[in-house]
GROMACS .gro file of C-alpha atoms in nm:
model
  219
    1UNK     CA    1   2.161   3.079  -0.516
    2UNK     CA    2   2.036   3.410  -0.670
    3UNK     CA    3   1.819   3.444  -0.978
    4UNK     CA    4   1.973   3.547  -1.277
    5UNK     CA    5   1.833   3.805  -1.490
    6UNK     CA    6   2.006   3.863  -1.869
    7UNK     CA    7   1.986   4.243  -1.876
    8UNK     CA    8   2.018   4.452  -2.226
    9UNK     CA    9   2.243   4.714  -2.110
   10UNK     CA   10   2.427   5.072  -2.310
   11UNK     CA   11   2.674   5.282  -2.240
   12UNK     CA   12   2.728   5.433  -1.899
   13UNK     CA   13   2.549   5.046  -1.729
   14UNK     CA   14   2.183   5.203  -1.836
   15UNK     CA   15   1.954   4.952  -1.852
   16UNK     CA   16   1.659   5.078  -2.084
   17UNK     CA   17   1.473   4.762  -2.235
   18UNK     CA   18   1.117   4.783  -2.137
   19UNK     CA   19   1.109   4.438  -2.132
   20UNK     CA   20   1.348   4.406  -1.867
   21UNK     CA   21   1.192   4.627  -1.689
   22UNK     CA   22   0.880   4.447  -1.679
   23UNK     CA   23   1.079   4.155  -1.517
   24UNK     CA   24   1.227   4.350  -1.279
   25UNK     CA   25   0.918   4.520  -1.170
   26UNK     CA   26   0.739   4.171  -1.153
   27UNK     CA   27   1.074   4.037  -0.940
   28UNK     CA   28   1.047   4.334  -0.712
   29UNK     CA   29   0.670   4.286  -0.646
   30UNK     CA   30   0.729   3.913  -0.547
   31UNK     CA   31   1.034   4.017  -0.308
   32UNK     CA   32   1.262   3.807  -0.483
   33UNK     CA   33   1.635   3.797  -0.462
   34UNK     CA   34   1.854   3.842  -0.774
   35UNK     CA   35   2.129   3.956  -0.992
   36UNK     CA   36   2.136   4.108  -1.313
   37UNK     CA   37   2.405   3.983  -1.571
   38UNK     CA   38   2.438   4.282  -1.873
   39UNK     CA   39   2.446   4.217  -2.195
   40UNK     CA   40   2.456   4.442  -2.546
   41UNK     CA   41   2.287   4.384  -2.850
   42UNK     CA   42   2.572   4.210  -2.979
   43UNK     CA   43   2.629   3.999  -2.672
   44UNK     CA   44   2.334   3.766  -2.686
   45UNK     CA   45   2.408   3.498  -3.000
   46UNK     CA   46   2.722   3.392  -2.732
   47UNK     CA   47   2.500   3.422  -2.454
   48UNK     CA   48   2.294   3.118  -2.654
   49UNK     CA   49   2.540   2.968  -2.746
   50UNK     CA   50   2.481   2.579  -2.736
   51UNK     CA   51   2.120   2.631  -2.775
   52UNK     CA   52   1.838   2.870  -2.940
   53UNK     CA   53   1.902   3.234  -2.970
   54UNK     CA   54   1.789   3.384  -2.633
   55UNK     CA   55   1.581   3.742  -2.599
   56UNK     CA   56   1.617   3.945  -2.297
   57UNK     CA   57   1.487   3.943  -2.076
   58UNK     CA   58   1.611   3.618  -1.959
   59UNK     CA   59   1.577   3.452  -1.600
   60UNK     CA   60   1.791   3.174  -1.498
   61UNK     CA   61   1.629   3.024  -1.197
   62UNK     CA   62   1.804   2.747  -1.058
   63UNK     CA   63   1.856   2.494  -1.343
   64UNK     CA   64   1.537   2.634  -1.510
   65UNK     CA   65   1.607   2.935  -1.781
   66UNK     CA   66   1.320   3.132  -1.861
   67UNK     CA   67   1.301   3.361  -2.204
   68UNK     CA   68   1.026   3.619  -2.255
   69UNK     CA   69   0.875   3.895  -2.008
   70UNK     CA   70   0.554   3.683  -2.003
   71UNK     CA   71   0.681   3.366  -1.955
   72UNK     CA   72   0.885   3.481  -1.649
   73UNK     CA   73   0.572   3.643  -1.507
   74UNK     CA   74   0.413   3.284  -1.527
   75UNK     CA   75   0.742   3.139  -1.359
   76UNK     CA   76   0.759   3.328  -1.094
   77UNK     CA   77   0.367   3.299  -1.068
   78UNK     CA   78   0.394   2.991  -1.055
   79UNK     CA   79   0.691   2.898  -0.883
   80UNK     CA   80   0.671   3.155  -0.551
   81UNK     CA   81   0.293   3.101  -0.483
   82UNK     CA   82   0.306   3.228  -0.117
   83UNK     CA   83   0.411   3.618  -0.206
   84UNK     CA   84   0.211   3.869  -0.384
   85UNK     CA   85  -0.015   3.765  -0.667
   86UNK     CA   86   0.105   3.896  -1.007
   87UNK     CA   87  -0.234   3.866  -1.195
   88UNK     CA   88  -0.510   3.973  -0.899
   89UNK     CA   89  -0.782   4.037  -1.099
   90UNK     CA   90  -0.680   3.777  -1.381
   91UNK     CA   91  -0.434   3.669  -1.673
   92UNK     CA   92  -0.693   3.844  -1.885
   93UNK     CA   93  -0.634   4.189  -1.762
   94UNK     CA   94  -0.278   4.156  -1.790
   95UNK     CA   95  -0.275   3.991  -2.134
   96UNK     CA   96  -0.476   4.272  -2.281
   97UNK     CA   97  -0.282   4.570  -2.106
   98UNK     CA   98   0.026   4.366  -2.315
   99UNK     CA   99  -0.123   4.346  -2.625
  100UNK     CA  100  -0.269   4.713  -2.615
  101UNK     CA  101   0.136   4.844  -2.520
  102UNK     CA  102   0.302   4.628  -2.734
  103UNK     CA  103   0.089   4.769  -3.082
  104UNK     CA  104  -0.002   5.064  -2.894
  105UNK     CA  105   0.224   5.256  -2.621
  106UNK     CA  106   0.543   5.100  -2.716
  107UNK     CA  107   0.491   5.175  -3.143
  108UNK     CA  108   0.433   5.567  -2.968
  109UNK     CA  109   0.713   5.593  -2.752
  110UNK     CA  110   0.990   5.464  -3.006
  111UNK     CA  111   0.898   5.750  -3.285
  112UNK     CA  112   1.021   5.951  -2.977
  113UNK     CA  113   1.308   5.790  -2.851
  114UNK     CA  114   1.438   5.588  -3.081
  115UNK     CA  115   1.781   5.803  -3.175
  116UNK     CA  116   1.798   5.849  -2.811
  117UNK     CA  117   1.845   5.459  -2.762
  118UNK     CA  118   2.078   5.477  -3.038
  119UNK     CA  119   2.296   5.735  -2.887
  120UNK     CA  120   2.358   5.532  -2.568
  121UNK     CA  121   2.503   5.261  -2.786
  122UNK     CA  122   2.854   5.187  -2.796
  123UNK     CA  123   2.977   5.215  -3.186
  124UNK     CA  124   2.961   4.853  -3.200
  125UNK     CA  125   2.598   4.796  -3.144
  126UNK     CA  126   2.515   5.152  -3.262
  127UNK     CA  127   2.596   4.965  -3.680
  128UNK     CA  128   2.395   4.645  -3.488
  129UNK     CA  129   2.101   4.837  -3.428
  130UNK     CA  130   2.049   5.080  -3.725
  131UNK     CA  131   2.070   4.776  -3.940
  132UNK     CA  132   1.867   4.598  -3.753
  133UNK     CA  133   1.607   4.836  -3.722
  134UNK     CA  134   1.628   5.027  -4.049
  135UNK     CA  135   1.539   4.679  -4.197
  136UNK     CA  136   1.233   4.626  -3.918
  137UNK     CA  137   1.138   5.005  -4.036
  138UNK     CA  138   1.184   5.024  -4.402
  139UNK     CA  139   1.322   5.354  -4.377
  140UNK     CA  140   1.647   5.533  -4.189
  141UNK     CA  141   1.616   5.596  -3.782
  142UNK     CA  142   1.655   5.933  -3.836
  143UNK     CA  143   1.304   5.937  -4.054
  144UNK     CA  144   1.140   5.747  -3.763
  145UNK     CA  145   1.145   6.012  -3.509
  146UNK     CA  146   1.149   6.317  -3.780
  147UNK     CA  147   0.845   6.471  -3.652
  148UNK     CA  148   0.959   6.455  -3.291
  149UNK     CA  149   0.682   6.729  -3.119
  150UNK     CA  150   0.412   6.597  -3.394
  151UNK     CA  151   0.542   6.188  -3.221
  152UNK     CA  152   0.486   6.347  -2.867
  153UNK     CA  153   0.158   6.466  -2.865
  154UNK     CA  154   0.042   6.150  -3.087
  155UNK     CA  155   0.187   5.920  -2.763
  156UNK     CA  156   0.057   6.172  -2.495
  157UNK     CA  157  -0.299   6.111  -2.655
  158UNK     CA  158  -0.263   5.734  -2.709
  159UNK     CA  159  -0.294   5.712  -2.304
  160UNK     CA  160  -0.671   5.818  -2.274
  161UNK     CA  161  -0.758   5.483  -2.240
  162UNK     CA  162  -0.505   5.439  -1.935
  163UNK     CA  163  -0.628   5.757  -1.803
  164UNK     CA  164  -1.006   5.692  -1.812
  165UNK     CA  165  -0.930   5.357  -1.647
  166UNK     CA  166  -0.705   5.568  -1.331
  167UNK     CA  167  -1.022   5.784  -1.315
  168UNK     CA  168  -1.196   5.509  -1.167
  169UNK     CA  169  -0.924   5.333  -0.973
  170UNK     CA  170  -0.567   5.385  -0.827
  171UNK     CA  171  -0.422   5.141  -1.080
  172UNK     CA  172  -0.467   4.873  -1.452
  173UNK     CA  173  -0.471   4.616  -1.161
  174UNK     CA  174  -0.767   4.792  -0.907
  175UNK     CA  175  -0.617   4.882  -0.563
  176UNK     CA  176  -0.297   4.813  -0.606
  177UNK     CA  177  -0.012   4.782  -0.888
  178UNK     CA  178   0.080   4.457  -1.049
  179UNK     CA  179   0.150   4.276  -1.370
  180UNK     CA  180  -0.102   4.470  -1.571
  181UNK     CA  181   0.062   4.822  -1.463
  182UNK     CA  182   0.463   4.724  -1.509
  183UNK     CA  183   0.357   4.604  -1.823
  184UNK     CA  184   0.283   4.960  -1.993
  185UNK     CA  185   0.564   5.096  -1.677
  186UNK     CA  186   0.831   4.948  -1.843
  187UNK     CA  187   0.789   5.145  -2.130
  188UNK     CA  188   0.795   5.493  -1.951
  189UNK     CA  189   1.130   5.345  -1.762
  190UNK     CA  190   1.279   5.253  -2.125
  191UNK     CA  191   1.239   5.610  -2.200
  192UNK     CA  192   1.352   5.753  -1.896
  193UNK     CA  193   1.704   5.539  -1.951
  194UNK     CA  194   1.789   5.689  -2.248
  195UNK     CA  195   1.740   6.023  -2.106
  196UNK     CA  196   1.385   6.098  -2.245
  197UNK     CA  197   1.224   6.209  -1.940
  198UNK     CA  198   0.972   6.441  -2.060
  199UNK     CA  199   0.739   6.173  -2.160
  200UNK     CA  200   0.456   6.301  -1.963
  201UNK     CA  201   0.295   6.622  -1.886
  202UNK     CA  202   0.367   6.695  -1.460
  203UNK     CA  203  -0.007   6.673  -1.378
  204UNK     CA  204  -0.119   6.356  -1.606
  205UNK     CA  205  -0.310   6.133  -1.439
  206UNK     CA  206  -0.076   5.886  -1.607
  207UNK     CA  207   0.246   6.058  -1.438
  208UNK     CA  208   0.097   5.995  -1.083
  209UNK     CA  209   0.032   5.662  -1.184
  210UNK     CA  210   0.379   5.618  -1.266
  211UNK     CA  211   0.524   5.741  -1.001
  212UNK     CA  212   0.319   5.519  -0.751
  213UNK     CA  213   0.366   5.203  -0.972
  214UNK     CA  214   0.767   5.208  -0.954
  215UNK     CA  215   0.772   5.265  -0.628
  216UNK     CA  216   0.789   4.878  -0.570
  217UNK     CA  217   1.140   4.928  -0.710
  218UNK     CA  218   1.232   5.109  -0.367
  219UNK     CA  219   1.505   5.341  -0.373
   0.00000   0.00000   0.00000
């Protein structure tokens, strides 16, 4: 039987939580078999229903249900041994590449995309999400991204770090991508869903990164 992944879809099947697209990354570098199951915004208190309110991403495996990005990285760590190590040079690595994009990269990139991610929405989880994140923001979404170009180039310089690190090597992870590049990947492909695609200047170190690091998702 397949593995499940719970999949925060919009409009038009786009999949844009970064999140997600950690887990996906992470199932595509083990070679592992699933199928996604989408679900809004205003989908998930059924989805738990019976039990505690789930987050996406969310992995049914079996009988085992996994909740969080980093707790299905240690499942599937875990749990399929014998393919391709998600943590090579270490949980430490990873853990800090997490912690840097989740306060860092990811607080950049929604000043930018933010009423993009809200224009996907259906109308139903369009009123879901502004008052959801007007109260997380303390001010209206369209304040958030306000200074749009000023929002771009404070993201584009946010990645030094990640580009002094791909001076030295081909990827966060050394020779090769894993857990520690779909990490910050995901939030480049959260963009891109939404239709923000001009993220990154064509010749950034960071861009080539990219494009190298996804390609584990095939075509």
């Amino acid at each position: 039987m397949a593995m499940i992944l719970h999949d925060l879809v919009a409009t038009g099947d786009r999949r844009f939580s970064p999140y997600c697209w950690r887990t996906k990354l992470a199932l595509a570098h083990k070679g592992l078999e699933y199928e996604t199951r989408p679900v809004r915004f205003t989908d998930i208190d059924a989805l738990s229903a019976g039990g505690p309110r789930l987050s996406l991403p969310t992995l049914d495996d079996g009988e085992t249900r996994v909740v969080d990005s980093w707790e299905i990285a240690e499942h599937l760590e875990r749990s399929y041994p014998d393919s391709s190590s998600l943590f090579p040079t270490g949980r430490e690595v990873a853990r800090f590449v997490q912690g840097w994009t989740n306060s860092v990269l990811n607080v950049a990139v929604i000043k930018v995309v933010l009423m993009a991610v809200y224009d996907a929405l259906d109308e139903e989880n369009q009123a879901y999400f502004r008052e959801s994140r007007e109260k997380r923001f303390g001010v209206k979404l369209e304040s958030v991204v306000a200074d749009r170009p000023g929002a771009l180039k404070a993201l584009r310089q946010a990645l030094q770090p990640m580009r002094d690190v791909l001076a030295a090597q081909p990827f966060l992870s050394g020779v090769g991508p894993a857990y520690a590049d779909y990490i910050p990947a995901g939030a480049f492909l959260w963009a891109e869903a939404v239709g923000e695609t001009g993220l990154l200047e064509p010749g950034d170190p960071v861009a080539h990164w990219l494009n190298r690091t996804i390609s584990v998702l095939g075509d």
